[in-house]
Amino acid sequence: MYFRPFYFLVHPDLFGKHPAAQAENERSLQTLKNYVDTLVTDRRRPNPEDVTFFTKPRTQIKKVSIKKFNTNINKVLLDCTL
């Protein structure tokens, strides 16, 4: 899975100077975790939700929205890290 590179782009600790982005990433990571946990443990498709993440490249913060992510979570995360 592509969690590791994605996680390093959106980890809330990276946004200490941007509390709104930090809070949004915390909420969105929790939503994503619950979604993946349901896929893996219950082996069923949970209700998709829209989530928004802020990424922190070297120069400025970038906002990334994931619309109704699907069961191909690897593709979703890979698309966000590119």
PDB file of C-alpha atoms in Angstrom:
ATOM      1  CA  MET A   1       0.000   0.000   0.000  1.00  0.00           C
ATOM      2  CA  TYR A   2       1.009   3.592  -0.531  1.00  0.00           C
ATOM      3  CA  PHE A   3       0.257   4.800   2.978  1.00  0.00           C
ATOM      4  CA  ARG A   4       3.806   5.593   3.962  1.00  0.00           C
ATOM      5  CA  PRO A   5       4.624   8.209   1.289  1.00  0.00           C
ATOM      6  CA  PHE A   6       1.106   9.626   1.549  1.00  0.00           C
ATOM      7  CA  TYR A   7       1.291   9.767   5.330  1.00  0.00           C
ATOM      8  CA  PHE A   8       4.566  11.714   5.188  1.00  0.00           C
ATOM      9  CA  LEU A   9       2.884  14.329   2.998  1.00  0.00           C
ATOM     10  CA  VAL A  10      -0.179  14.877   5.173  1.00  0.00           C
ATOM     11  CA  HIS A  11       0.887  14.049   8.741  1.00  0.00           C
ATOM     12  CA  PRO A  12      -0.704  16.619  11.070  1.00  0.00           C
ATOM     13  CA  ASP A  13       2.588  17.276  12.886  1.00  0.00           C
ATOM     14  CA  LEU A  14       3.881  18.939   9.708  1.00  0.00           C
ATOM     15  CA  PHE A  15       1.284  21.677  10.037  1.00  0.00           C
ATOM     16  CA  GLY A  16       2.019  23.135  13.470  1.00  0.00           C
ATOM     17  CA  LYS A  17       2.038  26.654  12.021  1.00  0.00           C
ATOM     18  CA  HIS A  18      -1.232  26.002  10.184  1.00  0.00           C
ATOM     19  CA  PRO A  19      -3.794  24.840  12.789  1.00  0.00           C
ATOM     20  CA  ALA A  20      -6.744  24.701  10.385  1.00  0.00           C
ATOM     21  CA  ALA A  21      -4.824  22.441   7.980  1.00  0.00           C
ATOM     22  CA  GLN A  22      -3.591  20.359  10.901  1.00  0.00           C
ATOM     23  CA  ALA A  23      -7.134  19.805  12.200  1.00  0.00           C
ATOM     24  CA  GLU A  24      -8.467  18.966   8.723  1.00  0.00           C
ATOM     25  CA  ASN A  25      -5.716  16.400   8.159  1.00  0.00           C
ATOM     26  CA  GLU A  26      -6.390  14.792  11.538  1.00  0.00           C
ATOM     27  CA  ARG A  27     -10.088  14.418  10.684  1.00  0.00           C
ATOM     28  CA  SER A  28      -9.407  13.178   7.164  1.00  0.00           C
ATOM     29  CA  LEU A  29      -6.767  10.664   8.266  1.00  0.00           C
ATOM     30  CA  GLN A  30      -9.206   9.243  10.810  1.00  0.00           C
ATOM     31  CA  THR A  31     -11.896   8.950   8.134  1.00  0.00           C
ATOM     32  CA  LEU A  32      -9.469   7.252   5.766  1.00  0.00           C
ATOM     33  CA  LYS A  33      -8.282   4.868   8.495  1.00  0.00           C
ATOM     34  CA  ASN A  34     -11.864   3.882   9.335  1.00  0.00           C
ATOM     35  CA  TYR A  35     -12.587   3.330   5.646  1.00  0.00           C
ATOM     36  CA  VAL A  36      -9.559   1.082   5.159  1.00  0.00           C
ATOM     37  CA  ASP A  37     -10.216  -0.802   8.399  1.00  0.00           C
ATOM     38  CA  THR A  38     -13.730  -1.583   7.204  1.00  0.00           C
ATOM     39  CA  LEU A  39     -12.427  -2.773   3.841  1.00  0.00           C
ATOM     40  CA  VAL A  40      -9.833  -5.022   5.454  1.00  0.00           C
ATOM     41  CA  THR A  41     -11.587  -6.393   8.528  1.00  0.00           C
ATOM     42  CA  ASP A  42     -15.216  -6.518   7.412  1.00  0.00           C
ATOM     43  CA  ARG A  43     -14.402  -7.214   3.768  1.00  0.00           C
ATOM     44  CA  ARG A  44     -17.235  -4.991   2.675  1.00  0.00           C
ATOM     45  CA  ARG A  45     -17.395  -1.665   0.952  1.00  0.00           C
ATOM     46  CA  PRO A  46     -18.113   1.119   3.419  1.00  0.00           C
ATOM     47  CA  ASN A  47     -19.990   4.260   2.516  1.00  0.00           C
ATOM     48  CA  PRO A  48     -17.575   6.495   0.619  1.00  0.00           C
ATOM     49  CA  GLU A  49     -16.969   9.979   1.954  1.00  0.00           C
ATOM     50  CA  ASP A  50     -15.264  13.034   0.579  1.00  0.00           C
ATOM     51  CA  VAL A  51     -12.088  13.936   2.433  1.00  0.00           C
ATOM     52  CA  THR A  52      -9.691  16.839   2.104  1.00  0.00           C
ATOM     53  CA  PHE A  53      -6.006  16.811   2.913  1.00  0.00           C
ATOM     54  CA  PHE A  54      -3.404  19.501   2.914  1.00  0.00           C
ATOM     55  CA  THR A  55      -0.008  18.388   1.672  1.00  0.00           C
ATOM     56  CA  LYS A  56       3.210  20.091   2.513  1.00  0.00           C
ATOM     57  CA  PRO A  57       5.680  20.149  -0.298  1.00  0.00           C
ATOM     58  CA  ARG A  58       8.864  22.122   0.158  1.00  0.00           C
ATOM     59  CA  THR A  59       7.492  25.547  -0.722  1.00  0.00           C
ATOM     60  CA  GLN A  60       3.794  25.927   0.041  1.00  0.00           C
ATOM     61  CA  ILE A  61       0.746  24.086   1.330  1.00  0.00           C
ATOM     62  CA  LYS A  62      -1.391  22.399  -1.298  1.00  0.00           C
ATOM     63  CA  LYS A  63      -5.009  21.302  -0.796  1.00  0.00           C
ATOM     64  CA  VAL A  64      -5.997  17.876  -2.178  1.00  0.00           C
ATOM     65  CA  SER A  65      -9.582  16.624  -2.202  1.00  0.00           C
ATOM     66  CA  ILE A  66     -10.493  12.985  -2.582  1.00  0.00           C
ATOM     67  CA  LYS A  67     -14.040  12.636  -3.854  1.00  0.00           C
ATOM     68  CA  LYS A  68     -15.941   9.542  -2.826  1.00  0.00           C
ATOM     69  CA  PHE A  69     -12.878   7.331  -2.712  1.00  0.00           C
ATOM     70  CA  ASN A  70     -13.454   3.776  -3.825  1.00  0.00           C
ATOM     71  CA  THR A  71     -12.164   0.334  -2.908  1.00  0.00           C
ATOM     72  CA  ASN A  72      -8.977   0.815  -4.933  1.00  0.00           C
ATOM     73  CA  ILE A  73      -7.380   2.733  -2.073  1.00  0.00           C
ATOM     74  CA  ASN A  74      -3.876   2.121  -3.438  1.00  0.00           C
ATOM     75  CA  LYS A  75      -4.699   4.062  -6.594  1.00  0.00           C
ATOM     76  CA  VAL A  76      -6.241   6.892  -4.602  1.00  0.00           C
ATOM     77  CA  LEU A  77      -3.178   7.268  -2.384  1.00  0.00           C
ATOM     78  CA  LEU A  78      -0.762   6.966  -5.279  1.00  0.00           C
ATOM     79  CA  ASP A  79      -2.610   9.681  -7.184  1.00  0.00           C
ATOM     80  CA  CYS A  80      -2.310  11.975  -4.178  1.00  0.00           C
ATOM     81  CA  THR A  81       1.424  11.456  -3.790  1.00  0.00           C
ATOM     82  CA  LEU A  82       2.217  12.281  -7.427  1.00  0.00           C
TER      83      LEU A  82
END
